[in-house]
Coordinates of C-alpha atoms in Angstrom, one line a residue:
X87 CA -11.0 -26.0 -4.5
X88 CA -11.7 -26.9 -1.2
X89 CA -9.9 -28.0 1.5
X90 CA -6.5 -28.3 -0.3
X91 CA -3.8 -29.6 1.8
X92 CA -1.0 -28.3 2.7
X93 CA 1.8 -30.4 0.9
X94 CA -0.5 -28.8 -2.5
X95 CA -0.2 -25.2 -1.4
X96 CA 3.2 -25.5 0.0
X97 CA 4.3 -27.0 -4.0
X98 CA 2.0 -23.8 -6.1
X99 CA 3.9 -21.2 -3.9
X100 CA 7.0 -23.0 -4.2
X101 CA 6.4 -22.7 -7.1
X102 CA 5.8 -18.4 -7.2
X103 CA 7.8 -15.9 -8.5
X104 CA 6.0 -12.8 -6.6
X105 CA 6.8 -9.3 -9.0
X106 CA 5.8 -6.1 -6.4
X107 CA 5.2 -2.9 -8.7
X108 CA 6.5 0.0 -6.6
X109 CA 7.2 2.5 -8.5
X110 CA 3.8 4.3 -8.3
X111 CA 4.1 8.1 -7.7
X112 CA 0.9 8.7 -5.6
X113 CA 0.2 11.9 -7.5
X114 CA -3.2 12.0 -5.6
X115 CA -1.4 12.9 -1.8
X116 CA 0.5 15.8 -3.6
X117 CA 3.6 16.9 -0.6
X118 CA 2.9 14.3 1.4
X119 CA 5.3 11.8 -1.7
X120 CA 7.1 14.8 -3.4
X121 CA 10.3 13.4 -1.9
X122 CA 8.9 9.0 -1.9
X123 CA 7.0 7.4 -4.0
X124 CA 4.4 6.1 -2.2
X125 CA 5.6 2.7 -1.5
X126 CA 7.2 3.9 1.1
X127 CA 5.0 6.2 2.7
X128 CA 4.2 5.3 6.9
X129 CA 0.9 3.7 7.7
X130 CA -0.5 2.4 10.7
X131 CA 1.7 4.0 12.8
X132 CA 5.4 1.7 13.2
X133 CA 5.5 0.3 8.7
X134 CA 5.5 1.8 5.9
X135 CA 2.9 0.5 2.9
X136 CA 5.6 -1.7 1.2
X137 CA 5.3 -3.8 4.1
X138 CA 1.4 -5.2 4.1
X139 CA 2.5 -7.3 0.0
X140 CA 5.8 -8.0 1.6
X141 CA 4.2 -9.4 4.3
X142 CA 1.6 -10.9 2.8
X143 CA 4.1 -13.1 0.5
X144 CA 6.5 -14.5 3.4
X145 CA 2.7 -15.2 5.7
X146 CA 1.6 -16.5 3.0
X147 CA 4.5 -18.8 1.0
X148 CA 5.8 -17.0 -1.2
X149 CA 9.8 -16.3 -0.9
X150 CA 10.8 -15.4 -4.2
X151 CA 10.1 -12.0 -4.4
X152 CA 10.6 -8.6 -7.4
X153 CA 10.4 -5.4 -5.9
X154 CA 10.4 -2.8 -9.2
X155 CA 11.0 0.5 -8.3
X156 CA 11.3 4.3 -10.1
X157 CA 10.2 7.3 -8.8
X158 CA 12.2 8.3 -6.0
X159 CA 13.1 5.4 -4.7
X160 CA 15.8 5.8 -2.0
X161 CA 13.9 5.9 1.5
X162 CA 12.0 3.4 -0.2
X163 CA 15.2 1.3 -1.1
X164 CA 16.7 2.0 1.3
X165 CA 13.9 0.3 3.8
X166 CA 14.1 -2.8 1.8
X167 CA 17.4 -3.1 2.7
X168 CA 17.1 -2.8 6.4
X169 CA 13.6 -4.4 6.8
X170 CA 14.1 -7.1 4.1
X171 CA 17.3 -7.7 2.9
X172 CA 18.0 -10.4 5.1
X173 CA 16.4 -13.6 2.9
X174 CA 18.7 -16.3 2.1
X175 CA 18.5 -17.2 -1.8
X176 CA 20.8 -20.4 -0.9
X177 CA 17.3 -21.0 0.9
X178 CA 15.1 -20.2 -2.1
X179 CA 14.4 -16.9 -0.7
X180 CA 14.3 -13.1 -1.8
X181 CA 13.6 -9.7 -2.2
X182 CA 15.1 -8.6 -4.5
X183 CA 15.4 -4.6 -5.5
X184 CA 14.6 -3.9 -9.7
X185 CA 14.9 -0.5 -10.3
X186 CA 14.2 1.4 -13.6
X187 CA 18.2 -0.2 -15.2
X188 CA 16.5 0.5 -19.0
X189 CA 17.2 -3.5 -19.8
X190 CA 15.7 -4.4 -22.9
X191 CA 15.5 -0.1 -24.3
X192 CA 16.1 3.1 -23.7
X193 CA 13.3 3.4 -22.0
X194 CA 12.7 4.2 -18.1
X195 CA 9.5 2.0 -17.2
X196 CA 6.6 2.7 -19.4
X197 CA 3.3 0.9 -17.4
X198 CA 2.7 -1.7 -14.8
X199 CA 3.3 -4.4 -17.7
X200 CA 6.7 -2.3 -19.0
X201 CA 7.9 -3.3 -15.9
X202 CA 7.4 -6.4 -15.8
X203 CA 8.9 -6.8 -18.8
X204 CA 11.8 -5.1 -18.8
X205 CA 12.6 -7.7 -16.0
X206 CA 11.9 -11.2 -18.2
X207 CA 14.6 -12.2 -18.1
X208 CA 15.5 -12.3 -14.1
X209 CA 12.0 -14.0 -13.7
X210 CA 13.2 -16.5 -16.0
X211 CA 15.9 -17.4 -14.1
X212 CA 14.0 -18.1 -11.5
X213 CA 12.6 -20.7 -13.2
X214 CA 8.5 -20.2 -12.0
X215 CA 5.2 -21.8 -13.3
X216 CA 3.6 -18.9 -11.9
X217 CA 3.6 -14.9 -11.6
X218 CA 2.3 -13.1 -9.7
X219 CA 2.4 -9.2 -10.2
X220 CA 1.1 -7.2 -7.1
X221 CA 0.3 -3.3 -6.0
X222 CA 3.1 -2.2 -4.0
X223 CA 0.5 0.4 -2.3
X224 CA -1.9 -0.6 -0.9
X225 CA -3.3 -2.0 2.5
X226 CA -5.2 -5.4 3.5
X227 CA -4.1 -8.5 4.8
X228 CA -4.4 -11.1 2.0
X229 CA -3.1 -15.4 2.1
X230 CA -2.6 -15.2 -2.0
X231 CA -2.2 -18.8 -1.8
X232 CA -5.7 -19.1 -1.8
X233 CA -6.3 -17.1 -5.1
X234 CA -3.5 -19.3 -6.2
X235 CA -5.3 -22.6 -5.6
X236 CA -8.4 -20.5 -7.6
X237 CA -6.2 -19.5 -10.2
X238 CA -5.2 -23.6 -11.1
X239 CA -7.8 -25.4 -10.0
X240 CA -9.9 -22.8 -12.9
X241 CA -7.4 -23.5 -15.1
X242 CA -7.3 -19.9 -15.8
X243 CA -4.5 -18.4 -17.4
X244 CA -4.6 -15.0 -15.8
X245 CA -6.7 -14.4 -13.0
X246 CA -7.5 -11.0 -11.4
X247 CA -8.2 -10.3 -7.4
X248 CA -11.4 -7.8 -7.4
X249 CA -13.6 -6.6 -4.7
X250 CA -16.9 -4.6 -4.5
X251 CA -16.3 -0.8 -4.8
X252 CA -18.6 2.3 -4.2
X253 CA -19.6 3.7 -8.3
X254 CA -17.7 7.2 -6.9
X255 CA -14.8 5.4 -5.2
X256 CA -13.9 3.8 -8.4
X257 CA -14.4 6.6 -10.9
X258 CA -11.2 6.9 -12.7
X259 CA -9.5 5.3 -10.3
X260 CA -9.2 1.6 -10.1
X261 CA -10.2 -1.3 -12.9
X262 CA -13.5 -3.0 -13.4
X263 CA -14.8 -5.4 -14.9
X264 CA -18.4 -8.2 -15.8
X265 CA -18.1 -11.0 -15.0
X266 CA -20.2 -14.3 -16.3
X267 CA -22.0 -16.3 -13.3
X268 CA -19.0 -18.0 -13.5
X269 CA -16.8 -14.7 -12.6
X270 CA -15.0 -15.6 -16.4
X271 CA -14.3 -11.6 -17.2
X272 CA -16.5 -10.6 -19.9
X273 CA -14.8 -6.4 -20.1
X274 CA -12.7 -4.9 -18.5
X275 CA -12.0 0.0 -18.3
X276 CA -9.0 0.7 -17.2
X277 CA -10.6 3.5 -14.9
X278 CA -13.7 4.7 -16.4
X279 CA -15.6 8.0 -15.5
X280 CA -18.5 5.8 -15.3
X281 CA -17.7 2.2 -14.4
X282 CA -20.5 -0.5 -15.6
X283 CA -22.4 -1.6 -11.9
X284 CA -22.9 -4.7 -11.0
X285 CA -26.1 -6.5 -11.7
X286 CA -27.7 -6.9 -8.4
X287 CA -26.1 -3.9 -6.7
X288 CA -26.0 -0.6 -8.6
X289 CA -24.2 1.0 -6.7
X290 CA -21.0 -0.9 -6.9
X291 CA -19.2 -2.1 -8.9
X292 CA -16.2 -4.7 -8.9
X293 CA -13.1 -3.0 -9.0
X294 CA -9.9 -5.1 -9.8
X295 CA -7.4 -4.6 -7.0
X296 CA -4.4 -4.2 -9.2
X297 CA -3.7 -8.7 -8.3
X298 CA -2.8 -11.0 -11.6
X299 CA -2.0 -14.6 -11.3
X300 CA -0.2 -15.4 -14.6
X301 CA 1.1 -18.5 -15.9
X302 CA 4.4 -17.8 -17.1
X303 CA 4.9 -18.6 -20.5
X304 CA 1.7 -16.9 -21.2
X305 CA 2.6 -14.1 -19.7
X306 CA 6.1 -13.8 -21.3
X307 CA 4.1 -14.9 -24.8
X308 CA 2.0 -11.6 -24.4
X309 CA 4.2 -9.2 -22.9
X310 CA 6.3 -9.8 -26.1
X311 CA 3.5 -9.4 -28.1
X312 CA 2.2 -5.8 -26.3
X313 CA 6.0 -4.6 -26.9
X314 CA 5.9 -5.3 -30.3
X315 CA 2.5 -3.1 -30.2
X316 CA 3.3 0.5 -31.3
X317 CA -0.4 2.1 -30.1
X318 CA -0.2 0.2 -26.6
X319 CA 0.8 2.3 -23.2
X320 CA 2.2 -0.5 -21.8
X321 CA -0.7 -1.3 -19.5
X322 CA -1.5 -4.9 -17.7
X323 CA -5.4 -2.4 -17.3
X324 CA -5.6 -0.5 -20.0
X325 CA -3.9 -3.4 -22.9
X326 CA -3.5 -6.5 -21.7
X327 CA -6.8 -7.7 -20.0
X328 CA -8.5 -6.2 -22.7
X329 CA -6.6 -7.7 -25.6
X330 CA -6.9 -11.1 -23.5
X331 CA -10.6 -12.0 -22.4
X332 CA -12.1 -13.0 -25.4
X333 CA -9.6 -15.5 -26.5
X334 CA -8.6 -16.7 -23.3
X335 CA -9.7 -17.9 -19.6
X336 CA -9.0 -14.5 -17.6
X337 CA -10.8 -15.4 -14.6
X338 CA -12.3 -12.7 -11.4
X339 CA -10.8 -14.0 -7.8
X340 CA -13.5 -11.7 -5.2
X341 CA -11.4 -11.0 -2.3
X342 CA -13.8 -12.2 1.2
X343 CA -12.7 -13.2 4.3
X344 CA -14.1 -16.8 5.4
X345 CA -17.6 -15.9 6.1
X346 CA -18.1 -14.4 2.7
X347 CA -17.4 -10.8 3.2
X348 CA -15.4 -8.5 1.2
X349 CA -12.7 -7.9 3.8
X350 CA -10.1 -5.9 4.4
X351 CA -8.5 -2.9 1.7
X352 CA -7.5 0.4 1.1
X353 CA -6.3 2.2 -1.5
X354 CA -4.5 5.2 0.7
X355 CA -4.3 7.5 -2.9
X356 CA -5.4 10.4 -1.7
X357 CA -5.0 12.5 1.9
X358 CA -8.3 11.9 3.2
X359 CA -7.9 7.7 2.5
X360 CA -5.2 7.8 3.8
X361 CA -5.8 10.3 7.0
X362 CA -9.4 8.1 7.3
X363 CA -7.1 5.2 7.2
X364 CA -4.9 5.8 9.9
X365 CA -7.8 7.4 11.7
X366 CA -9.8 3.6 11.3
X367 CA -6.9 2.1 13.9
X368 CA -7.6 3.6 16.8
X369 CA -10.6 2.1 17.1
X370 CA -11.0 -0.6 19.9
X371 CA -12.3 -2.8 17.5
X372 CA -10.5 -1.8 13.9
X373 CA -11.4 -3.3 10.4
X374 CA -7.3 -4.0 9.6
X375 CA -6.3 -6.3 13.0
X376 CA -2.8 -5.6 13.3
X377 CA -1.9 -7.3 16.6
X378 CA -2.8 -11.0 15.3
X379 CA 0.2 -12.9 15.5
X380 CA -1.0 -15.7 12.8
X381 CA -0.8 -12.6 10.3
X382 CA 2.3 -10.9 11.4
X383 CA 3.1 -7.4 9.7
X384 CA 6.5 -7.5 9.3
X385 CA 8.8 -4.2 9.2
X386 CA 11.8 -2.5 9.9
X387 CA 12.0 -0.4 12.0
X388 CA 14.8 1.4 14.8
X389 CA 15.1 -0.4 18.6
X390 CA 13.8 2.6 20.5
X391 CA 12.8 3.0 24.4
X392 CA 9.4 2.5 25.5
X393 CA 6.6 5.4 24.9
X394 CA 6.8 7.8 27.7
X395 CA 3.8 9.8 29.8
X396 CA 5.1 12.1 31.7
X397 CA 3.6 15.1 34.2
X398 CA 0.3 15.0 36.7
X399 CA -0.5 18.9 37.6
X400 CA -2.9 20.8 36.7
X401 CA -3.2 21.3 33.8
X402 CA -1.0 19.6 32.8
X403 CA -0.7 16.1 32.4
X404 CA 0.7 13.3 29.9
X405 CA -2.2 11.0 28.3
X406 CA -3.3 9.8 25.2
X407 CA -6.5 8.4 24.8
X408 CA -8.3 6.5 21.9
X409 CA -4.9 6.7 20.3
X410 CA -1.9 5.0 19.2
X411 CA 1.4 6.0 20.5
X412 CA 4.9 3.7 19.1
X413 CA 8.0 3.8 21.0
X414 CA 10.7 6.9 22.1
X415 CA 7.6 9.3 21.7
X416 CA 7.2 11.1 24.3
X417 CA 4.1 13.2 25.7
X418 CA 5.3 15.0 27.7
X419 CA 1.8 17.5 29.5
X420 CA 0.2 17.9 26.7
X421 CA -3.4 15.5 25.7
X422 CA -3.7 13.1 23.1
X423 CA -6.6 12.8 21.8
X424 CA -7.1 9.8 18.6
X425 CA -4.4 10.4 16.7
X426 CA -1.3 8.6 15.6
X427 CA 2.1 8.6 16.8
X428 CA 4.9 7.4 15.0
X429 CA 7.7 6.8 16.2
X430 CA 10.1 9.3 17.7
X431 CA 7.2 12.3 17.7
X432 CA 7.6 14.0 20.8
X433 CA 4.7 16.4 22.1
X434 CA 5.3 19.6 24.5
X435 CA 3.2 20.2 27.0
X436 CA -0.1 22.5 26.9
X437 CA -0.4 21.0 23.6
X438 CA -3.8 19.0 22.7
X439 CA -3.7 17.3 19.9
X440 CA -7.1 15.4 18.0
X441 CA -7.7 13.3 15.5
X442 CA -4.5 13.9 13.8
X443 CA -1.4 11.4 12.3
X444 CA 1.7 12.8 13.4
X445 CA 4.5 10.7 10.9
X446 CA 8.0 9.6 12.5
X447 CA 10.0 12.7 14.0
X448 CA 7.4 15.2 14.8
X449 CA 8.3 17.3 17.6
X450 CA 5.2 19.7 18.6
X451 CA 5.7 22.8 20.5
X452 CA 4.0 24.4 23.9
X453 CA 0.7 25.9 23.4
X454 CA 0.4 24.2 20.4
X455 CA -3.4 23.0 19.1
X456 CA -3.6 20.9 16.2
X457 CA -6.7 19.1 14.4
X458 CA -7.4 17.0 11.5
X459 CA -4.2 17.2 10.3
X460 CA -1.6 15.1 9.1
X461 CA 2.3 16.0 10.2
X462 CA 4.8 14.9 8.0
X463 CA 8.2 12.9 9.3
X464 CA 11.1 16.0 11.6
X465 CA 8.3 18.5 11.0
X466 CA 9.2 20.8 14.5
X467 CA 5.8 22.1 15.0
X468 CA 6.2 26.3 16.7
X469 CA 4.5 27.1 20.1
X470 CA 1.6 27.9 20.2
X471 CA 0.7 26.7 16.5
X472 CA -2.9 26.0 16.0
X473 CA -3.5 23.7 13.4
X474 CA -7.0 22.6 11.6
X475 CA -9.8 25.3 13.8
X476 CA -9.9 27.5 11.4
X477 CA -8.6 26.7 7.6
X478 CA -9.0 30.0 5.8
X479 CA -5.7 30.8 8.4
X480 CA -4.4 27.3 7.9
X481 CA -4.1 27.8 4.3
X482 CA -2.9 31.2 4.7
X483 CA -0.1 29.6 6.0
X484 CA 0.3 27.3 3.4
X485 CA -0.7 24.5 4.9
X486 CA -2.8 22.1 2.2
X487 CA -6.9 22.4 3.2
X488 CA -8.2 18.9 1.0
X489 CA -12.3 18.9 0.5
X490 CA -13.0 17.4 4.0
X491 CA -10.8 19.0 5.8
X492 CA -8.0 17.5 6.7
X493 CA -4.9 19.9 6.8
X494 CA -1.6 18.8 5.6
X495 CA 1.2 20.2 6.8
X496 CA 5.5 19.8 5.8
X497 CA 8.7 20.5 6.8
X498 CA 8.7 23.0 3.4
X499 CA 5.4 24.5 4.1
X500 CA 7.2 25.1 7.8
X501 CA 10.1 26.6 6.7
X502 CA 12.6 23.0 7.4
X503 CA 14.9 21.7 5.4
X504 CA 12.6 18.9 3.6
X505 CA 13.2 14.7 3.3
X506 CA 11.8 11.5 2.8

């Protein structure tokens, strides 16, 4: 569809209910998600991952939203209440938290499709014409109104947002599809070990972003049918999509920018990808623009004083170079290079931080040297500690070292009380 009118788009978004699936554990992030769900994980200096799909909804004009929670959801729910609880139902706005509550069976959510099925009554009460189902654990900015308009104009019963992904990255990690020249989906495999490559590019495949649009009645019909299938795993990728693509119009929607180029999208599902996606933000022109006033990323944040850099003495100068430093931080006679400091980070004199991600409330004592590390929230790193310079020593101290040399340090590893 070309140049849809604003009124046409606003009618579509008003007729849409968005359901964000935010119950994922994120097991490949290891200890970083021991005490929080993956969508609650911090990202980009001041945000949490869940803020990105929520902000996309609001910026797209979709303001009836449900967030499905399950795994260790306390910090996620607390964040949603504090940062996203200001919507007014009487104005047609709402962000509702939908925890697993055994509404339709004695089981907790058994899969992505079951998570939606168990909340059918809540969705039905909203009387939407379309239901948008979104993954709650990816980093990207996307105008959902475009895919919604495409869904309606194509005559699809279901639309799957997708993008080209390297074969080795997709293997065992993403749903992969094959399509015809009109992008109608012909085949779909959930997390195959050997993905089907694109016809014109054997190094990449067409991967699902985990974002779907359904005509509401069609969705309800097939969720009910799936719930009665004893052999089903109650999953969209494994069960729903493969069962409908032969007999119903299901289309893929390539996620691209205005120039037709592949847009920014990151699945920060491993420690290496989480570290790298944060590191991308410290470059002069990062691939994700967090400073775009036309597409703000909303979040909850404390009222904090400005970041502070103190001391200008020989060998004791507070400085941050090619770095992101959030409110409440104090860089006191230390040097921070190519790193992200989340809120309330305090780095003491003579310490050197390089290519590292310091989550909120981290304190680095004097004379520490830290390189290519992720320091979890609330860690207090003792004076003179060296991290990331000798991986054998890192492992001996109980820190986790990835295959690509990223070191994860948590409070528990430091002998401190754990937290979220």
